[in-house]
XYZ file of C-alpha atoms in Angstrom:
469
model
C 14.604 -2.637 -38.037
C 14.013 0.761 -36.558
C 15.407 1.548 -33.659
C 13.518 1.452 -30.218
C 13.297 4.518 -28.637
C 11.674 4.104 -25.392
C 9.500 7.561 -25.453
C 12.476 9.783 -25.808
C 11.730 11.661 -28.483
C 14.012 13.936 -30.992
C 14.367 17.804 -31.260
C 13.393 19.282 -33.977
C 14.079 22.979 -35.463
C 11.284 24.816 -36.235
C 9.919 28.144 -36.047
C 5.854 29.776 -35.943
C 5.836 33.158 -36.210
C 2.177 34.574 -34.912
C 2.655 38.060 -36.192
C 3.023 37.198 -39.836
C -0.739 36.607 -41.145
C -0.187 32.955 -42.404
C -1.977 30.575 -40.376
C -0.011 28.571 -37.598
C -0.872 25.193 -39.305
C -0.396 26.339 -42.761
C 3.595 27.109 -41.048
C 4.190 23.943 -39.505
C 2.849 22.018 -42.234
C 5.451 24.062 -44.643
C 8.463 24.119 -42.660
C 7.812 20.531 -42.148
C 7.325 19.521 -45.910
C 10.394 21.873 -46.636
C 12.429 20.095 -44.745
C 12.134 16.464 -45.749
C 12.006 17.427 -49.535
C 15.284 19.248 -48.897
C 16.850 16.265 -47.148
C 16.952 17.792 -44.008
C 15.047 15.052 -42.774
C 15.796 11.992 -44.451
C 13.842 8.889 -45.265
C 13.351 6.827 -41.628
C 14.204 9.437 -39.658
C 11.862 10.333 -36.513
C 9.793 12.954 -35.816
C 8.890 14.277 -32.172
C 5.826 13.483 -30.591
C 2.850 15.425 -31.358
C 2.577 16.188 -27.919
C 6.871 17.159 -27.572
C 6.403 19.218 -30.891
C 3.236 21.176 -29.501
C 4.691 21.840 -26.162
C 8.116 22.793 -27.863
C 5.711 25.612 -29.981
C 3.594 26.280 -27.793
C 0.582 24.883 -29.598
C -2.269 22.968 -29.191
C -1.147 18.671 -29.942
C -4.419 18.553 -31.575
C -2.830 21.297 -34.205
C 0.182 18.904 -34.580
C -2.271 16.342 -35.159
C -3.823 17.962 -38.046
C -0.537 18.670 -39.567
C 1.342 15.078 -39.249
C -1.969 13.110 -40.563
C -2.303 16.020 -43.557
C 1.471 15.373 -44.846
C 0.869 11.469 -43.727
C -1.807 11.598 -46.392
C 0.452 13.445 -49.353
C 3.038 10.779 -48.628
C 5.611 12.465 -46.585
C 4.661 10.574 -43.425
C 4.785 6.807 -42.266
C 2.526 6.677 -38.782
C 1.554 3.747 -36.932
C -0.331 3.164 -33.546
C 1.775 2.941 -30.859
C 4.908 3.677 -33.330
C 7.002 6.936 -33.973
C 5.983 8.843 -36.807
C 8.450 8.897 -39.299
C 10.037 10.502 -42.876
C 8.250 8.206 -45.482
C 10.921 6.211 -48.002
C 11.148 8.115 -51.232
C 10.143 11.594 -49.740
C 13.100 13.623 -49.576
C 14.570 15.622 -52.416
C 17.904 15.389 -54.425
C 19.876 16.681 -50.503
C 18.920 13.290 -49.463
C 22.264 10.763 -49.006
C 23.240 8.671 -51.696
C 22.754 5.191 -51.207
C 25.937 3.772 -49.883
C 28.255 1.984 -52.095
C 28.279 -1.475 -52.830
C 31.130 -3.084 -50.809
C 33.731 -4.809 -52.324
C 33.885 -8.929 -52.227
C 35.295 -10.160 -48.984
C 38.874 -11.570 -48.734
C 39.742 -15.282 -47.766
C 42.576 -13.613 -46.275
C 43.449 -9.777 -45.620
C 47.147 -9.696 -44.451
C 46.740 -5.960 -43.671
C 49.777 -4.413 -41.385
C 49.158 -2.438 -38.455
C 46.094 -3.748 -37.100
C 45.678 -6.189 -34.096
C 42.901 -8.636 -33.743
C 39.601 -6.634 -33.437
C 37.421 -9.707 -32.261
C 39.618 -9.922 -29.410
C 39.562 -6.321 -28.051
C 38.326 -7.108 -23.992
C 34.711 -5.450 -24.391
C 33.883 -7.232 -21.107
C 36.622 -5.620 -19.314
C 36.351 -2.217 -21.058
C 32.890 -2.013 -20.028
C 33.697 -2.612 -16.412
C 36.755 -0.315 -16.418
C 34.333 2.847 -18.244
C 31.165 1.673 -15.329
C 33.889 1.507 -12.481
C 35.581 5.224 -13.460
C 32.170 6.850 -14.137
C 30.666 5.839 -11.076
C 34.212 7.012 -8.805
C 34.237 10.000 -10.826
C 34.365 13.535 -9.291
C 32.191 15.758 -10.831
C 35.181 18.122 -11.021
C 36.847 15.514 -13.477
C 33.917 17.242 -15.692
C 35.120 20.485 -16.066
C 37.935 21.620 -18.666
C 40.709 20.028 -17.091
C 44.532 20.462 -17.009
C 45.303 19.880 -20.989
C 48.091 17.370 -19.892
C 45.284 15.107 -19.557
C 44.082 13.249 -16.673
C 46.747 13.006 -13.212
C 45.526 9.850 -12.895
C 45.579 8.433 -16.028
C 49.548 10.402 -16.135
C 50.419 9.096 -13.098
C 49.294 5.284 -13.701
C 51.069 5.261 -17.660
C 54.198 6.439 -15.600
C 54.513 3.432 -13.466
C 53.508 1.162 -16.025
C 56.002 2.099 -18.257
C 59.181 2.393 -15.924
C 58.027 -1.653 -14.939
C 57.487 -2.527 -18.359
C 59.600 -0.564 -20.438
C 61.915 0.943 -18.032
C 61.285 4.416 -18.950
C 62.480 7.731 -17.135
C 58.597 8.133 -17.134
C 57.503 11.459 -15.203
C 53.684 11.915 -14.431
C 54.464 15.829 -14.564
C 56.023 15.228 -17.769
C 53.495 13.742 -19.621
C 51.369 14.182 -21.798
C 48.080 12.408 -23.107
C 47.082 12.488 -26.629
C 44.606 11.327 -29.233
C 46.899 8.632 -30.864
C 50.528 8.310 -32.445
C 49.233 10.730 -35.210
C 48.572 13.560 -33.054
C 51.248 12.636 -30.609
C 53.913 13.578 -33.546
C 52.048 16.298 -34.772
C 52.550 17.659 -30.889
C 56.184 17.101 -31.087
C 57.054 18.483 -34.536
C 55.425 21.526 -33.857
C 57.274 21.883 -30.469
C 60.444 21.246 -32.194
C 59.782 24.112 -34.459
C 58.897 26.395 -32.369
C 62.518 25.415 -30.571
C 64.040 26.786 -33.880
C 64.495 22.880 -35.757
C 63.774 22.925 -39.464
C 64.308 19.419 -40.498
C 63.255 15.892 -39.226
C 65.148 12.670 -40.517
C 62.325 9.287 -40.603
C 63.862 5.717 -41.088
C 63.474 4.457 -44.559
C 62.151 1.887 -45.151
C 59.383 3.349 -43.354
C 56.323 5.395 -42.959
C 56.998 8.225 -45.461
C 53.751 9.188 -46.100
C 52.957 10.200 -42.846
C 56.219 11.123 -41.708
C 56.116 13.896 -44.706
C 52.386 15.124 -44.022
C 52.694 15.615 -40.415
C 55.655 17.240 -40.813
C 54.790 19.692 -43.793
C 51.849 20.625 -41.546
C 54.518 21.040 -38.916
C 56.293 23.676 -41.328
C 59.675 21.041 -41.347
C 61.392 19.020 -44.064
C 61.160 15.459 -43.590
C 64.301 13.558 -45.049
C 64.561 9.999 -45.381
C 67.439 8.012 -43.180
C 68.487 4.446 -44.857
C 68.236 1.406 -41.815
C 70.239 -1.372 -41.967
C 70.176 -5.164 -40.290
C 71.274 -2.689 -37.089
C 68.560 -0.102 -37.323
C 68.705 3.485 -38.215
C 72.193 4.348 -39.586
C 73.547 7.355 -37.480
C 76.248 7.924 -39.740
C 73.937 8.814 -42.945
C 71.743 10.833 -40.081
C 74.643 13.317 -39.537
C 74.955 13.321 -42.801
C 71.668 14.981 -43.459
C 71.940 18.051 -41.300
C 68.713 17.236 -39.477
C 68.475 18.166 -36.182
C 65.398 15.441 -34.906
C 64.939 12.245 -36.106
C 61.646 9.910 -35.923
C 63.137 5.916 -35.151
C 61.140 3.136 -34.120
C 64.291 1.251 -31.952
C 62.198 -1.717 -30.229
C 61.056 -3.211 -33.403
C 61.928 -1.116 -36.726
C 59.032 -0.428 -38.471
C 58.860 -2.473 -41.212
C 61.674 -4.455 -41.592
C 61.309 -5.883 -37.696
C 65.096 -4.942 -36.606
C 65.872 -4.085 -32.939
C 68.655 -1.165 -32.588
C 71.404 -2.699 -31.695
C 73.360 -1.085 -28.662
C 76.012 0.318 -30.294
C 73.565 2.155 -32.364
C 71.725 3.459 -29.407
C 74.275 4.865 -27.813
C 75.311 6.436 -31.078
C 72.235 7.863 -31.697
C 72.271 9.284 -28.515
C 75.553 10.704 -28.684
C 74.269 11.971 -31.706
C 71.526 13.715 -30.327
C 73.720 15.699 -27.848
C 76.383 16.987 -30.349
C 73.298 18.321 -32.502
C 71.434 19.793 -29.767
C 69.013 17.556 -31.501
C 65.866 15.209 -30.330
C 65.015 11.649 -31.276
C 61.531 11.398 -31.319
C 60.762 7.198 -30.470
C 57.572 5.524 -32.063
C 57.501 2.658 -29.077
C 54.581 1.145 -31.145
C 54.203 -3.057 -30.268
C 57.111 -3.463 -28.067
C 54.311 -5.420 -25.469
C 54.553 -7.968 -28.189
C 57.568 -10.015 -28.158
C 58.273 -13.784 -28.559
C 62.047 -15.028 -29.059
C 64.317 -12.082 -27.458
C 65.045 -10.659 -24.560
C 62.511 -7.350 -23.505
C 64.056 -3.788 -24.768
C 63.562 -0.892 -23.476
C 62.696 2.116 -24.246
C 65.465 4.298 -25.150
C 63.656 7.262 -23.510
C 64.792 5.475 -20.538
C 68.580 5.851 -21.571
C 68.097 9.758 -22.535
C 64.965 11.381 -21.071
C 66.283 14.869 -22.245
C 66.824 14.180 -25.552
C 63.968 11.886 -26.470
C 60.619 12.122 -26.854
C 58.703 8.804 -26.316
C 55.258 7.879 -27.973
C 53.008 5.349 -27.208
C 49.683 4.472 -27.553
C 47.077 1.457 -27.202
C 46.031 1.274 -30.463
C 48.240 -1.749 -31.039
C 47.676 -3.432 -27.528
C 43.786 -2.938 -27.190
C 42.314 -0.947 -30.452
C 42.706 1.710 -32.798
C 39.435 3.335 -32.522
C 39.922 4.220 -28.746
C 42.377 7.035 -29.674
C 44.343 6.826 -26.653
C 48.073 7.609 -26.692
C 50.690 9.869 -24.311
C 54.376 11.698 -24.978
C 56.837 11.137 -22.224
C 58.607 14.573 -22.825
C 62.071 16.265 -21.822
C 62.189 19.003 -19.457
C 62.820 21.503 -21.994
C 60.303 20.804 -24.225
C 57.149 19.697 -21.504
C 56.030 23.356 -21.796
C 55.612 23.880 -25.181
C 53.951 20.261 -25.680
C 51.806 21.228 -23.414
C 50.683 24.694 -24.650
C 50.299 23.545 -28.127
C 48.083 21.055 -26.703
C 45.986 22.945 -25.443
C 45.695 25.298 -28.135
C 44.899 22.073 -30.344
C 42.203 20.345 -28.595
C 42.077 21.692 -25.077
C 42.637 18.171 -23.863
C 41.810 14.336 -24.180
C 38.466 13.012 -23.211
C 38.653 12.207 -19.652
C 36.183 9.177 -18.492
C 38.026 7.226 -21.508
C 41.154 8.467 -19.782
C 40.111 7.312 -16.618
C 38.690 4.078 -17.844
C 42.316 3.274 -19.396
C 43.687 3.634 -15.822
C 41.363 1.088 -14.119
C 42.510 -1.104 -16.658
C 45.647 -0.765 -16.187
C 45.324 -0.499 -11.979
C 43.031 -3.786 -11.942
C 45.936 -5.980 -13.986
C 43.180 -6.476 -16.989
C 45.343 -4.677 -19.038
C 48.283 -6.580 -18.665
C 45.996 -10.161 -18.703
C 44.965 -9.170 -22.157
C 48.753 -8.432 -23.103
C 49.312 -12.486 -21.771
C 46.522 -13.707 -23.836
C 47.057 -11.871 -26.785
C 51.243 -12.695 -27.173
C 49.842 -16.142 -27.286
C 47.296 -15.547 -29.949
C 49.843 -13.458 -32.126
C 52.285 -16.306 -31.280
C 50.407 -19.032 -32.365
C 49.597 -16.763 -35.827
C 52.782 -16.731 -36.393
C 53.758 -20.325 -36.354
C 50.706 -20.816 -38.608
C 52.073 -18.303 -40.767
C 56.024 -20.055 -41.214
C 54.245 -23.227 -41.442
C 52.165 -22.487 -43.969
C 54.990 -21.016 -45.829
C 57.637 -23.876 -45.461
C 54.454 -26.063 -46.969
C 53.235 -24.056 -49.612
C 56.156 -21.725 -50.368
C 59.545 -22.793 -49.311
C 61.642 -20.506 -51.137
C 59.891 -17.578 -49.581
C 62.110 -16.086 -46.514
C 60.377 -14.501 -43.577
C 62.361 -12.064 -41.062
C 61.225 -9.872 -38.462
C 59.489 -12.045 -36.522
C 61.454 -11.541 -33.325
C 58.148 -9.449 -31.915
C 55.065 -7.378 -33.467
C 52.228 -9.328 -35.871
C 53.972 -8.535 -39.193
C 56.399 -10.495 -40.854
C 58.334 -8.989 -44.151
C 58.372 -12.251 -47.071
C 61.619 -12.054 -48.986
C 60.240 -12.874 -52.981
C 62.427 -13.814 -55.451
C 64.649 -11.880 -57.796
C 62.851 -11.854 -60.879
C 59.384 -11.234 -58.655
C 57.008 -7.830 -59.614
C 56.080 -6.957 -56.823
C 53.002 -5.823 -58.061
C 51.901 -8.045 -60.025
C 51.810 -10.885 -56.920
C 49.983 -8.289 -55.324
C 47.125 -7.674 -57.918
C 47.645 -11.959 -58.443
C 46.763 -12.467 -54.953
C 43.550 -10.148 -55.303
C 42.345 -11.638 -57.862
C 42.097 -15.020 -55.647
C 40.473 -12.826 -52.728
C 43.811 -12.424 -50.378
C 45.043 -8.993 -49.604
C 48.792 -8.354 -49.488
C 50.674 -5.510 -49.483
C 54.327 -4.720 -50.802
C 57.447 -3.419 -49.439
C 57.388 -0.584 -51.783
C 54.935 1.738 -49.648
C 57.079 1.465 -46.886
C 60.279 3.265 -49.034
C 60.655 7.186 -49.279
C 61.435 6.299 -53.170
C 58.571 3.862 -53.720
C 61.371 1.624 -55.193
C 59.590 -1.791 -55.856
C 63.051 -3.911 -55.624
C 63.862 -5.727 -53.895
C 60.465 -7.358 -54.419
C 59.152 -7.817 -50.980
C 55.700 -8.094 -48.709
C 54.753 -6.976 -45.506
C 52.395 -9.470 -43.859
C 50.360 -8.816 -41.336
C 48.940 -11.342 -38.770
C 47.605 -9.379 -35.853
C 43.689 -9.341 -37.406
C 43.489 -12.683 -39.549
C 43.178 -16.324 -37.895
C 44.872 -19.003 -38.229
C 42.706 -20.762 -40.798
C 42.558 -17.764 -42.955
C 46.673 -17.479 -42.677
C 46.667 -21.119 -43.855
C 44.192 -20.855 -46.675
C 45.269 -17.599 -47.977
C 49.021 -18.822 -48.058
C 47.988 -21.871 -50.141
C 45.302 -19.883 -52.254
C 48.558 -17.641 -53.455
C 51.487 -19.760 -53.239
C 52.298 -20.298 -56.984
C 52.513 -16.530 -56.957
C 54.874 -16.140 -54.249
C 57.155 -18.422 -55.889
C 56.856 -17.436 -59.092
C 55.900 -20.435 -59.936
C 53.622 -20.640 -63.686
């Protein structure tokens, strides 16, 4: 149905020029016809008022009149009594956008990485947090503000983090950003300005991005192996890099914590390279049979920078993330910010902070660790029933697991198996700088698929995950 618009009606270019000897009606009529054969205006689409369009051209409405019910009458126009007059269906010329694809069939089970559980983002609570900051707003929050992003925001994500992830977190130092993607774009291109040339990611990994964000950086991106301990410092020397991207809370895929000794190595690391670790602290909210770790920002706050976003805890599509950054590095963070975007978009910043002030944020944290938890046991059980040979690990913390497949198992092939029966899973092999498809192995993801779907899509597939006939 079309949408309601309550009297407000659209703008609409157009131009009468009185000097030019063609009649003003004869214009309006053209200029109108031109546009929806061109596509400009596209089937459905409304059309101002007669009487907005007249007062916009300084014309008489009954002229407007004339020229709507002429172009109604070659077919152009759809008008109705008390309705918006709009483009008529099959009007507009060749401009006009395609239809829209068909979409694919829908999956019994998608076990997609990466993404929490969309039905459960707290719409309720956002709502209140966006109504409560817009209406204790100071109209000065308006202007162009200081690129760092909000104080308030800065100042509340500072707390938050030295309670829950007991972070050397500085509201001065900072800095609020438009996700984890443009948080590392930030940071590379700091850390080339600073003279560094080459940035070591774990492998497995993200590789994909890790290499585009730094080409557009201007660095080499090297791949570092990882290890039932996390990254392995000792082939990180070895590569001559002088920054390294790790994700130490919960190693992104394989689900590893860094162990201490590691830490500390890495660290050590850092400071006889003159180097930076940059930390992804991704889903550390989110963990179920260990004890909390911390960020290991908090262990080195001038040698690491620390990312984090909500994009795991509440949604993706809020593009909401900060950089805790060292003292030698806040200025340059901050000026390529503002060159980049000239800051984050502050009532969204704001509303993240009422969130976080009024405890809402960290009620949805308690209810979802018990939906992700409960996923998870759905997901083992349905895997000792169905699939008993199939190992799960990292499942310590996070909503992926990684399914160990046997040796003789193409990892492929399960993959296109298991689309064929309308589940969606996705191999190890994406997650390696080689693209290496052995060890055959899958990356499950939990945080966006219920329970029931977990259980039916494990049984749908399980022949194929044993590699069973």
């Amino acid at each position: 149905m079309p949408l309601q618009w309550s009297g407000l009606s659209p703008e609409l270019l157009i131009a009468v020029e009185r000097d030019s000897g063609e009649p003003l009606r004869s214009q309006v009529e053209r200029q109108l016809r031109e546009a929806i054969r061109t596509g400009r205006l596209s089937a459905g689409e409304r059309l101002p008022s007669s009487r907005e369009l007249a007062r916009g051209l300084g014309l008489s409405r009954g002229l407007v009149q004339d020229c709507y019910a002429q172009l109604q009458a070659e077919g152009y126009l759809l008008a109705q009594v008390g309705s918006a007059t709009r483009v008529a269906a099959g009007a507009c010329g060749p401009a006009a956008p395609a239809p829209a694809p068909t979409a694919p069939p829908p999956l019994t089970a998608d076990f997609r990485w990466g993404v929490p559980d969309l039905r459960s983002f707290p719409l309720t609570d956002w709502l209140w947090a966006m109504r409560e900051a817009a209406r204790a707003m100071p109209a000065a929050e308006l202007d162009y503000g200081d690129p760092r992003g909000s104080a308030v925001l800065r100042d509340v994500v500072a707390g938050y983090l030295r309670r829950v992830r007991a972070a050397a977190a500085d509201p001065e130092r900072i800095v609020i950003c438009s996700g984890y993607a443009q948080g590392l774009g930030l940071a590379l291109r700091a850390l080339a300005r600073d003279g560094i040339r080459t940035v070591a990611y774990e492998d497995p990994g993200s590789p994909g991005s890790a290499r585009a964000v730094a080409a557009s950086a201007g660095l080499e991106a090297v791949p570092v192996p990882v290890d039932r301990q996390g990254v392995d410092v000792r082939a990180l020397a070895a590569t001559g890099a002088r920054a390294v991207v790790v994700t130490p809370a919960h190693q992104w895929p394989t689900g590893v914590a860094l162990t201490p000794e590691r830490r500390l190595a890495l660290i050590e690391w850092a400071g006889r390279r003159d180097g930076v670790v940059i930390e992804d602290d991704y889903d550390a909210e989110f963990r179920y049979d260990r004890e909390p770790v911390g960020a290991l920002q908090g262990l080195a706050a001038d040698r690491v920078i620390s990312i984090g976003t909500v994009s795991k805890s509440l949604a993706p599509a809020l593009r909401i993330g900060w950089l805790l950054c060292p003292p030698s590095l806040t200025q340059s963070l901050v000026e390529i910010k503002q060159v980049s975007d000239r800051g984050s978009p502050t009532l969204d910043q704001l509303a993240l902070a009422r969130m976080i002030e009024s405890g809402r944020y960290d009620r949805h944290l308690r209810r979802m660790r018990a939906t992700y938890a409960t996923r998870r046991g759905a997901l083992v059980a349905a895997l000792d029933e169905h699939a008993p040979d199939v190992a799960l690990t990292g499942l310590a913390a996070g909503f992926h697991a990684v399914a160990h497949l046997g040796r003789s198992a193409d990892e492929r092939a399960v993959v296109a198996a298991a689309r064929a029966r309308s589940v969606g899973l996705y191999g190890m092999s994406a997650c390696r700088a080689s693209g290496a498809t052995t060890p055959a192995q899958l990356v499950l993801g939990f945080g966006d698929v219920g329970e029931r779907a977990i259980t039916a899509g494990i049984a749908a597939v399980a022949d194929v995950l044993s590699g069973r006939p």
